[in-house]
XYZ file of C-alpha atoms in Angstrom:
608
model
C -38.150 -20.018 70.405
C -36.934 -18.275 73.570
C -33.260 -18.574 74.014
C -32.163 -20.656 77.127
C -30.891 -18.987 80.132
C -27.055 -19.349 80.748
C -26.086 -21.336 83.598
C -22.681 -19.296 84.634
C -22.110 -21.705 87.924
C -22.084 -25.199 85.320
C -20.324 -23.776 82.429
C -18.523 -20.678 83.776
C -16.537 -20.235 80.243
C -19.301 -20.503 77.666
C -22.689 -20.568 80.289
C -24.212 -23.215 77.939
C -25.543 -26.700 79.393
C -27.449 -29.431 77.133
C -30.793 -27.226 76.965
C -28.004 -24.933 74.660
C -27.158 -27.830 72.178
C -30.523 -28.944 71.924
C -32.165 -25.221 70.998
C -29.253 -24.842 68.070
C -30.008 -28.410 66.444
C -33.161 -27.141 66.454
C -32.913 -23.442 64.992
C -30.227 -25.563 62.259
C -32.713 -28.008 61.250
C -35.796 -25.469 60.883
C -33.190 -22.976 59.059
C -33.668 -25.711 56.318
C -36.628 -26.281 56.206
C -37.891 -23.614 53.279
C -35.267 -25.163 50.715
C -36.669 -29.084 50.660
C -38.564 -30.075 47.721
C -41.582 -31.334 48.211
C -41.584 -34.476 49.614
C -38.541 -33.363 50.994
C -36.227 -35.686 48.906
C -33.924 -32.682 48.170
C -32.755 -29.837 50.291
C -31.392 -27.306 47.691
C -29.956 -24.689 50.292
C -28.687 -20.880 48.323
C -25.098 -20.611 47.625
C -22.683 -18.954 44.999
C -21.863 -22.109 42.838
C -22.961 -25.636 42.620
C -19.989 -28.277 43.752
C -17.989 -29.984 40.494
C -20.603 -32.835 41.558
C -23.701 -30.745 40.054
C -26.811 -29.053 41.700
C -28.748 -32.645 42.081
C -25.460 -33.988 44.160
C -25.764 -31.143 46.429
C -29.689 -31.568 47.024
C -29.289 -34.457 48.521
C -25.997 -33.556 50.311
C -28.477 -30.818 52.396
C -30.663 -33.969 52.812
C -28.497 -36.020 54.045
C -25.960 -34.073 56.321
C -29.263 -32.375 58.009
C -29.982 -35.714 58.555
C -27.456 -36.461 59.954
C -27.964 -33.720 62.479
C -32.235 -34.518 62.667
C -31.108 -38.210 64.099
C -28.301 -37.142 66.398
C -31.364 -34.732 67.964
C -33.729 -37.152 68.028
C -31.490 -40.229 68.891
C -30.462 -37.773 71.966
C -34.020 -37.405 73.100
C -34.732 -41.292 72.853
C -37.356 -41.047 69.931
C -38.553 -37.537 71.770
C -39.289 -35.371 68.597
C -41.497 -32.783 69.183
C -40.647 -30.626 66.090
C -41.528 -33.466 63.668
C -38.032 -33.797 62.751
C -38.119 -37.109 61.870
C -41.144 -37.380 59.941
C -39.943 -35.207 56.952
C -37.067 -37.306 56.680
C -38.529 -40.552 56.456
C -40.655 -39.135 53.186
C -37.747 -37.671 51.796
C -36.129 -41.119 51.775
C -38.929 -42.447 50.105
C -39.335 -39.675 47.563
C -35.612 -39.682 47.286
C -35.580 -43.980 46.388
C -38.047 -43.926 44.018
C -36.331 -43.967 41.316
C -32.728 -42.978 41.954
C -30.253 -42.197 39.312
C -33.623 -41.068 37.515
C -34.542 -37.652 36.313
C -36.932 -37.442 38.732
C -37.775 -34.406 40.545
C -35.865 -35.383 43.661
C -34.361 -39.042 42.564
C -31.131 -39.145 44.920
C -27.533 -39.709 42.075
C -26.353 -43.637 42.428
C -23.167 -43.323 43.850
C -22.804 -45.898 40.571
C -22.471 -42.279 38.768
C -22.128 -39.922 41.363
C -19.550 -40.226 43.769
C -19.685 -37.825 46.076
C -23.195 -40.518 46.542
C -20.500 -42.473 48.279
C -19.870 -39.572 50.949
C -23.979 -38.852 51.370
C -24.585 -42.596 51.956
C -22.534 -42.754 54.727
C -24.672 -40.188 56.508
C -27.662 -41.039 55.256
C -26.664 -45.020 56.744
C -25.166 -43.468 60.202
C -28.648 -41.202 60.468
C -31.057 -44.451 60.037
C -28.536 -46.326 62.191
C -29.178 -43.780 65.013
C -32.669 -43.445 64.369
C -33.561 -47.435 63.485
C -36.806 -47.934 65.823
C -38.211 -44.501 65.281
C -38.152 -44.542 61.241
C -36.346 -47.303 59.426
C -38.660 -50.067 61.414
C -41.849 -47.754 60.760
C -41.357 -48.148 57.487
C -42.936 -50.570 54.853
C -40.810 -53.083 53.056
C -41.090 -51.931 49.694
C -39.591 -48.704 50.993
C -36.405 -50.102 52.406
C -35.987 -52.229 49.839
C -35.682 -49.384 47.649
C -33.150 -47.537 50.561
C -31.477 -50.713 50.882
C -30.595 -51.229 47.027
C -29.164 -47.546 47.188
C -26.853 -47.997 49.764
C -25.366 -51.338 48.881
C -22.972 -49.940 45.792
C -21.061 -48.036 48.396
C -20.111 -51.256 50.230
C -18.023 -51.566 46.872
C -14.110 -50.272 46.573
C -13.534 -46.610 47.559
C -13.517 -44.659 44.650
C -10.937 -42.486 46.970
C -7.953 -43.749 48.524
C -7.752 -41.959 51.696
C -10.617 -41.244 54.411
C -13.711 -42.344 51.858
C -13.029 -46.109 52.966
C -14.880 -44.755 55.421
C -17.765 -44.148 54.403
C -18.342 -48.185 53.017
C -18.044 -49.475 56.620
C -20.396 -46.847 57.643
C -22.899 -48.206 55.477
C -21.974 -51.626 55.905
C -22.369 -51.467 59.909
C -26.308 -49.968 59.046
C -27.122 -53.058 56.892
C -25.314 -55.281 58.704
C -27.672 -54.386 61.824
C -30.152 -54.376 59.760
C -30.188 -57.960 58.480
C -29.498 -56.631 54.301
C -26.341 -59.012 53.015
C -24.653 -59.256 55.977
C -21.893 -61.264 54.444
C -21.510 -58.212 51.507
C -21.225 -56.129 54.545
C -19.022 -57.535 56.548
C -16.585 -58.035 53.919
C -16.327 -54.037 53.204
C -15.925 -53.605 56.952
C -12.777 -55.531 56.770
C -11.477 -54.328 53.979
C -12.395 -50.509 54.979
C -10.506 -51.134 57.836
C -7.774 -53.347 56.453
C -6.963 -50.323 54.492
C -6.718 -47.420 57.338
C -4.127 -49.735 58.711
C -1.724 -48.298 56.316
C -2.365 -45.719 57.227
C -1.573 -45.512 60.934
C 1.762 -44.241 61.998
C 1.353 -44.635 66.099
C 0.491 -41.998 68.510
C -3.497 -41.933 67.499
C -2.065 -40.199 64.072
C -3.553 -41.394 60.628
C -1.868 -39.768 57.950
C -5.379 -39.594 55.674
C -3.860 -41.633 52.954
C -0.716 -42.240 51.130
C 0.333 -38.726 50.782
C 1.387 -37.673 55.091
C -2.011 -35.286 54.977
C -2.291 -34.292 58.438
C -5.437 -32.213 59.820
C -8.117 -32.763 61.405
C -9.479 -35.447 59.298
C -7.057 -37.552 61.520
C -9.517 -36.713 64.831
C -13.674 -36.304 63.154
C -12.975 -38.624 59.970
C -10.795 -41.349 60.718
C -10.809 -42.196 64.229
C -14.379 -40.839 64.029
C -16.165 -43.993 62.747
C -14.432 -46.644 63.571
C -14.975 -45.877 66.809
C -18.303 -45.093 66.735
C -19.187 -47.885 64.323
C -17.398 -50.769 67.636
C -19.525 -48.597 69.937
C -23.010 -49.322 68.277
C -22.097 -52.517 67.121
C -21.237 -53.681 70.543
C -17.383 -54.579 69.000
C -15.464 -55.007 72.261
C -12.607 -56.422 70.170
C -12.792 -53.573 67.624
C -13.425 -51.199 70.450
C -10.171 -52.801 71.974
C -8.548 -52.108 69.120
C -9.397 -48.348 67.664
C -10.378 -46.706 71.295
C -7.017 -46.141 72.272
C -5.663 -44.931 69.356
C -8.945 -41.998 70.052
C -7.109 -41.721 73.800
C -4.130 -40.754 72.471
C -5.221 -38.575 69.377
C -7.320 -36.464 72.047
C -4.168 -36.098 74.304
C -2.892 -33.741 70.770
C -6.299 -32.714 69.856
C -7.367 -30.812 72.966
C -4.356 -28.618 72.619
C -5.917 -27.314 69.502
C -8.687 -25.503 70.921
C -7.889 -21.565 71.516
C -8.844 -20.641 74.903
C -11.772 -18.346 72.805
C -12.807 -21.691 71.527
C -11.665 -21.960 68.095
C -9.964 -25.026 66.891
C -7.268 -24.758 64.777
C -7.583 -23.492 61.467
C -5.554 -26.131 59.299
C -6.358 -28.682 56.241
C -9.110 -28.678 53.504
C -12.572 -28.697 54.328
C -12.343 -26.427 56.981
C -16.062 -24.744 56.696
C -17.392 -27.892 58.375
C -16.505 -25.580 61.654
C -17.428 -27.103 65.000
C -16.931 -30.370 63.482
C -14.006 -30.459 65.385
C -15.309 -31.053 69.043
C -17.208 -34.244 67.730
C -13.603 -36.523 68.846
C -13.698 -35.241 72.241
C -17.287 -36.658 72.542
C -16.634 -39.805 70.826
C -14.435 -40.066 73.702
C -17.005 -39.455 76.554
C -19.314 -41.718 74.417
C -17.126 -44.322 74.369
C -14.791 -44.156 77.710
C -11.800 -43.910 75.678
C -10.833 -40.031 76.069
C -7.829 -38.228 78.359
C -10.612 -35.232 78.984
C -12.471 -34.814 82.550
C -15.900 -34.655 81.554
C -16.709 -30.785 82.074
C -13.445 -30.305 80.036
C -15.391 -32.461 76.444
C -18.102 -29.879 77.252
C -16.318 -26.925 77.842
C -14.356 -27.417 74.555
C -17.690 -28.491 72.648
C -19.814 -26.051 73.870
C -16.361 -23.290 73.295
C -15.738 -24.545 69.426
C -19.695 -24.065 68.660
C -20.333 -21.275 70.360
C -17.364 -19.140 68.457
C -18.532 -20.078 66.075
C -23.028 -18.814 66.025
C -21.513 -16.000 68.117
C -19.293 -14.633 64.694
C -21.974 -15.244 62.429
C -21.015 -18.638 60.489
C -25.074 -18.365 60.071
C -26.729 -16.285 57.658
C -29.364 -14.231 58.225
C -31.706 -17.182 57.472
C -30.155 -19.619 59.928
C -27.647 -21.013 57.467
C -24.411 -21.982 57.445
C -22.210 -20.289 54.988
C -19.273 -21.021 52.903
C -16.620 -20.119 55.179
C -15.382 -19.650 58.437
C -16.899 -17.162 60.247
C -18.931 -14.899 57.169
C -18.351 -16.300 53.906
C -15.072 -16.878 52.640
C -14.395 -18.782 48.931
C -10.414 -18.748 49.283
C -11.391 -21.322 51.655
C -13.595 -23.538 49.568
C -13.402 -26.415 47.765
C -14.383 -26.840 44.372
C -16.041 -30.091 46.049
C -17.957 -28.361 48.295
C -21.531 -26.952 47.689
C -23.721 -24.996 49.329
C -24.777 -27.807 51.861
C -21.530 -28.671 52.356
C -20.943 -27.047 55.961
C -23.298 -28.825 57.465
C -20.656 -31.546 57.939
C -20.746 -29.744 60.831
C -23.588 -32.011 62.735
C -20.672 -34.261 63.390
C -20.131 -31.426 66.383
C -23.437 -32.626 68.034
C -22.329 -36.176 68.818
C -22.866 -35.394 72.329
C -26.477 -35.427 72.214
C -26.448 -39.209 72.255
C -24.865 -38.641 76.033
C -27.353 -39.171 78.226
C -28.417 -35.387 80.223
C -27.599 -37.654 83.567
C -24.496 -38.155 82.288
C -21.240 -36.158 83.660
C -20.352 -34.816 80.517
C -23.337 -32.562 80.900
C -23.684 -32.241 85.133
C -20.087 -32.216 85.531
C -18.697 -28.227 85.902
C -16.843 -26.816 82.926
C -13.119 -27.258 83.501
C -10.413 -24.977 81.833
C -8.911 -26.152 78.017
C -4.896 -26.870 78.222
C -3.972 -23.485 76.424
C -5.855 -21.860 79.058
C -3.601 -23.315 82.102
C -0.283 -23.251 81.301
C 2.142 -22.438 78.287
C 2.285 -25.525 75.843
C 4.648 -26.797 73.653
C 3.939 -30.149 72.589
C 6.342 -32.528 70.026
C 3.978 -34.607 67.690
C 6.154 -37.007 66.082
C 4.561 -38.785 63.710
C 3.379 -35.804 61.539
C 5.916 -33.420 62.434
C 4.308 -30.854 64.058
C 4.737 -28.683 67.024
C 1.910 -27.710 69.066
C 2.360 -24.015 70.844
C 0.323 -22.161 73.198
C 0.406 -19.665 75.805
C -2.226 -19.423 78.905
C -1.802 -15.800 78.950
C -3.622 -15.095 75.997
C -5.318 -18.769 75.506
C -4.078 -18.183 71.627
C -2.780 -21.908 70.026
C -0.228 -21.806 67.128
C 0.836 -25.112 64.941
C 4.080 -25.432 63.478
C 4.730 -27.663 60.598
C 7.090 -29.573 59.250
C 5.552 -32.939 58.171
C 3.020 -32.385 55.858
C 3.253 -33.381 52.064
C -0.528 -32.529 51.208
C 0.719 -29.621 49.753
C -0.680 -29.439 46.030
C -3.990 -27.761 45.287
C -5.875 -29.955 42.720
C -7.559 -26.545 40.973
C -3.713 -24.304 40.569
C -1.040 -26.819 41.013
C 0.295 -24.885 43.323
C 0.848 -25.270 47.441
C -2.428 -25.078 49.174
C -2.498 -22.705 51.896
C -4.112 -25.208 53.754
C -0.930 -27.476 54.681
C 2.482 -25.780 53.290
C 2.461 -22.964 55.034
C 4.757 -23.551 57.901
C 2.935 -22.547 61.019
C -0.904 -21.639 61.223
C -2.708 -20.116 64.912
C -6.156 -19.817 65.872
C -6.267 -15.890 65.447
C -4.785 -16.184 61.877
C -5.977 -17.275 59.006
C -3.540 -18.462 55.692
C -3.374 -15.553 53.318
C -4.798 -17.315 49.746
C -3.428 -16.712 46.031
C -1.890 -14.234 44.586
C -1.522 -12.734 47.468
C 2.096 -13.471 49.490
C 1.849 -16.329 51.018
C 2.512 -15.946 54.877
C 4.573 -18.300 57.091
C 6.805 -19.251 54.117
C 10.375 -18.901 53.469
C 11.397 -19.130 49.804
C 14.294 -18.838 47.402
C 13.699 -15.864 44.588
C 14.446 -16.270 41.141
C 12.954 -14.139 38.625
C 10.641 -12.422 40.471
C 8.955 -15.616 41.647
C 9.501 -17.044 44.923
C 9.547 -20.914 44.989
C 6.769 -23.143 46.914
C 7.622 -25.654 49.917
C 6.626 -28.064 48.038
C 6.623 -31.482 49.833
C 7.620 -31.397 53.474
C 10.098 -34.100 54.804
C 10.157 -34.188 58.446
C 13.178 -35.244 59.941
C 13.257 -35.094 63.645
C 11.217 -33.367 66.521
C 12.562 -32.871 69.930
C 11.226 -31.327 73.220
C 10.697 -27.706 71.916
C 10.833 -28.019 68.288
C 10.331 -30.159 64.976
C 12.304 -30.115 62.290
C 11.771 -30.933 58.474
C 13.774 -30.710 54.918
C 11.951 -29.929 51.181
C 13.482 -29.237 47.697
C 12.304 -26.342 46.566
C 14.419 -26.719 43.203
C 16.030 -28.928 41.334
C 19.216 -29.463 43.642
C 18.575 -27.127 46.250
C 17.259 -28.167 49.521
C 16.457 -26.315 52.824
C 16.681 -27.851 55.995
C 14.378 -25.758 58.394
C 13.785 -26.396 61.903
C 11.124 -24.261 64.513
C 12.262 -23.634 68.272
C 9.588 -21.976 70.781
C 9.435 -20.933 74.317
C 6.307 -18.979 76.086
C 5.384 -17.392 72.810
C 8.931 -16.903 71.336
C 9.799 -19.023 67.974
C 13.109 -19.570 66.787
C 12.912 -20.095 62.712
C 15.662 -21.209 61.269
C 16.310 -22.706 57.504
C 20.002 -24.052 56.294
C 19.722 -23.021 52.555
C 22.321 -26.293 50.462
C 22.754 -25.805 46.835
C 21.587 -22.138 45.748
C 24.036 -20.207 43.211
C 25.490 -17.878 45.598
C 23.217 -14.610 45.546
C 19.501 -15.930 45.491
C 17.129 -13.742 47.234
C 15.843 -15.389 49.918
C 12.642 -14.638 51.948
C 10.963 -14.740 55.349
C 7.567 -14.092 55.773
C 5.751 -13.898 58.788
C 2.138 -13.974 60.531
C -0.692 -12.740 58.940
C -2.449 -10.354 61.139
C -5.405 -7.883 60.513
C -5.113 -4.354 62.798
C -8.240 -5.616 64.929
C -6.004 -9.349 65.368
C -3.516 -10.250 67.331
C 0.424 -8.688 67.368
C 3.086 -10.305 65.014
C 6.845 -9.718 65.206
C 9.232 -10.911 62.856
C 13.012 -10.174 63.721
C 16.325 -10.984 61.696
C 19.478 -12.239 63.991
C 21.311 -14.146 61.330
C 21.827 -14.069 57.088
C 19.468 -11.665 57.164
C 21.229 -7.699 56.937
C 22.035 -6.499 60.331
C 19.593 -3.432 60.176
C 17.155 -5.233 58.347
C 13.424 -4.582 59.036
C 10.852 -6.976 58.042
C 9.299 -4.824 54.661
C 4.868 -5.088 55.700
C 3.416 -6.662 52.558
C -0.398 -6.146 52.409
C -2.233 -8.591 51.746
C -6.251 -9.029 50.536
C -8.182 -11.213 53.722
C -7.717 -13.989 55.454
C -10.460 -16.505 56.978
C -10.058 -13.791 60.084
C -10.998 -10.953 58.393
C -9.939 -8.012 55.795
C -6.724 -5.848 55.404
C -4.323 -7.736 56.449
C -0.314 -7.667 56.948
C 2.233 -9.249 56.567
C 6.622 -8.558 57.291
C 9.088 -10.266 55.820
C 12.373 -10.221 55.910
C 14.596 -10.217 52.569
C 18.511 -11.315 52.396
C 20.645 -13.491 49.582
C 22.710 -16.577 49.818
C 26.287 -16.575 50.605
C 27.622 -20.088 49.516
C 27.262 -23.115 49.013
C 25.402 -23.513 52.025
C 23.569 -20.338 54.162
C 21.934 -20.785 57.384
C 19.351 -17.760 58.061
C 17.744 -17.691 61.356
C 14.936 -15.612 62.638
C 13.257 -14.663 66.147
C 9.005 -14.509 65.641
C 5.798 -14.269 67.997
C 1.863 -13.940 67.694
C 1.005 -12.989 70.837
C -2.588 -11.202 71.403
C -1.277 -9.527 74.889
C -1.525 -5.970 75.600
C 1.949 -3.754 74.414
C 4.077 -6.969 74.517
C 7.191 -6.730 74.546
C 9.786 -6.694 71.029
C 10.270 -10.616 70.720
C 14.140 -9.817 71.460
C 13.345 -9.508 74.413
C 12.035 -12.854 74.564
C 15.478 -14.735 73.931
C 19.099 -14.659 72.830
C 20.031 -16.258 69.756
C 23.591 -17.552 68.947
C 25.052 -19.424 65.752
C 28.103 -21.868 65.637
C 28.339 -23.016 62.150
C 24.456 -25.423 61.835
C 24.448 -25.741 65.727
C 21.725 -22.953 67.023
C 22.302 -22.068 70.992
C 18.918 -20.562 72.907
C 18.366 -18.922 75.671
C 15.101 -18.905 76.584
C 13.911 -15.069 78.839
C 13.214 -17.007 82.026
C 16.676 -18.724 81.696
C 16.082 -22.117 80.190
C 18.028 -23.160 77.041
C 17.945 -25.063 73.807
C 20.114 -26.069 71.430
C 19.979 -27.129 67.909
C 22.153 -28.482 65.152
C 20.674 -28.591 61.174
C 22.283 -30.733 58.973
C 20.999 -33.129 56.075
C 22.460 -35.800 57.632
C 20.017 -36.606 60.220
C 17.243 -37.871 58.249
C 18.325 -41.424 56.714
C 19.035 -41.445 52.750
C 20.136 -37.480 52.690
C 23.444 -37.124 52.933
């Protein structure tokens, strides 16, 4: 297949046009064809191991997630399907539902037996909804009934109390449109939307369940399914409720993309990569977006190119389990070889017609390219921080409670760090944790555990955590330009308890990380380089660390940090002057602006 030529006049940042998106969708779909079973009911991709749901579920996942990609490709072309994608998925639907739950060679597991089938039923249902005139409406009644019977159990209450509620919503939306069990479908829609309402915290932010989990699921799960359902249903009342929330989310979401196209690697399921582009496309599709059309395409094309240009597909054209190439520490136990194909959501823009301004307007720069930004996200306790000189984005985390990794019970590296960036990745155990503040007890560093947000301000965010019984740490990050002031007030620790502050984990080819002691560390303290294995950005990672000890029942530790891709950066000490008076920090930034912050647990209700 010839590669479409770049158009640098229309797309000065990426060179890509709609033709590139169609081409990449086709290439991804053609690459999985050799792995389909004879009747196309399963797509059994190679991989290092199956998911915890088993190989049959993984085969269904391969079918369902690539079917969604095929649906977006064909629906976006109004049914034009010269490569014959849909006939293969129509045949697979018949084969998979012929005897579901049986041991037949291509039968699909039932969602009542394998709960992962609930997830995949949403992709199947959404794909059927998008392609209804060209697939569902052409099937015989018997096949349609078997497919409906397989989908219907997904209308039951969700077996997982988080974004999974929206899978039933998505199945219900299709069944309602198709005239199948419409009353039952309507009840499932109402029940699902009512459940996620409990997690909406305002300003466009949901928690992914009751555990204050904040990551990309906000944009392309908790907003994606309700808004797309409202749009496809033509339900203006629902769209009036959920559309403005999407717009508010996109106000923040667009700031999480690097000038090089990378979305911020924060949270779980990072193997879905350019699915992060789904929400901006959805905003353009529904009109609920703060982004002008050229900025939407620049963001989405930048994200897709970022991964495909850096080896996200292997020599067979298959998406791998990783960020760029394979990276085992990034993979959750629920992920199988076909899991990365949920990246299909990132192709949602193909539903926009070729004449839409999102395809015809000139690309516009991203916020990270236009100006330095420090942006607090109050509902989530986060601080977004970017610099225009290098286009690098950082996220300072003072709000996540979703920190336990199910496999180990230890802190989840994707949620528990104090900071993340678009050009570094969190270290994986047993390597020393990057961007972490810990007490050291009997030679072991403490976990951060749940972070209780204290407050946010124009250039700062603060949180409280309890690393040991009876010991509390109030932490704050202040940011300006590329400078970060990191402060930790330790309360209740025995005198002489060792503490350790780590910085950014960087590779030799990556950005420059700096860490400098300001207060509470020995005056002549130099960061100690800690060698780690590899992060999603590459091998031979090094992380700087500062060491000290507590001086009594109350000890304050302050450091200056920086992460930059600027060549030959000046020392971080030239970026800010910090004066400490008791619990109060007085910061004067290099440009003469100032900030003042007092750390104290009394700032948080219920903490004395």
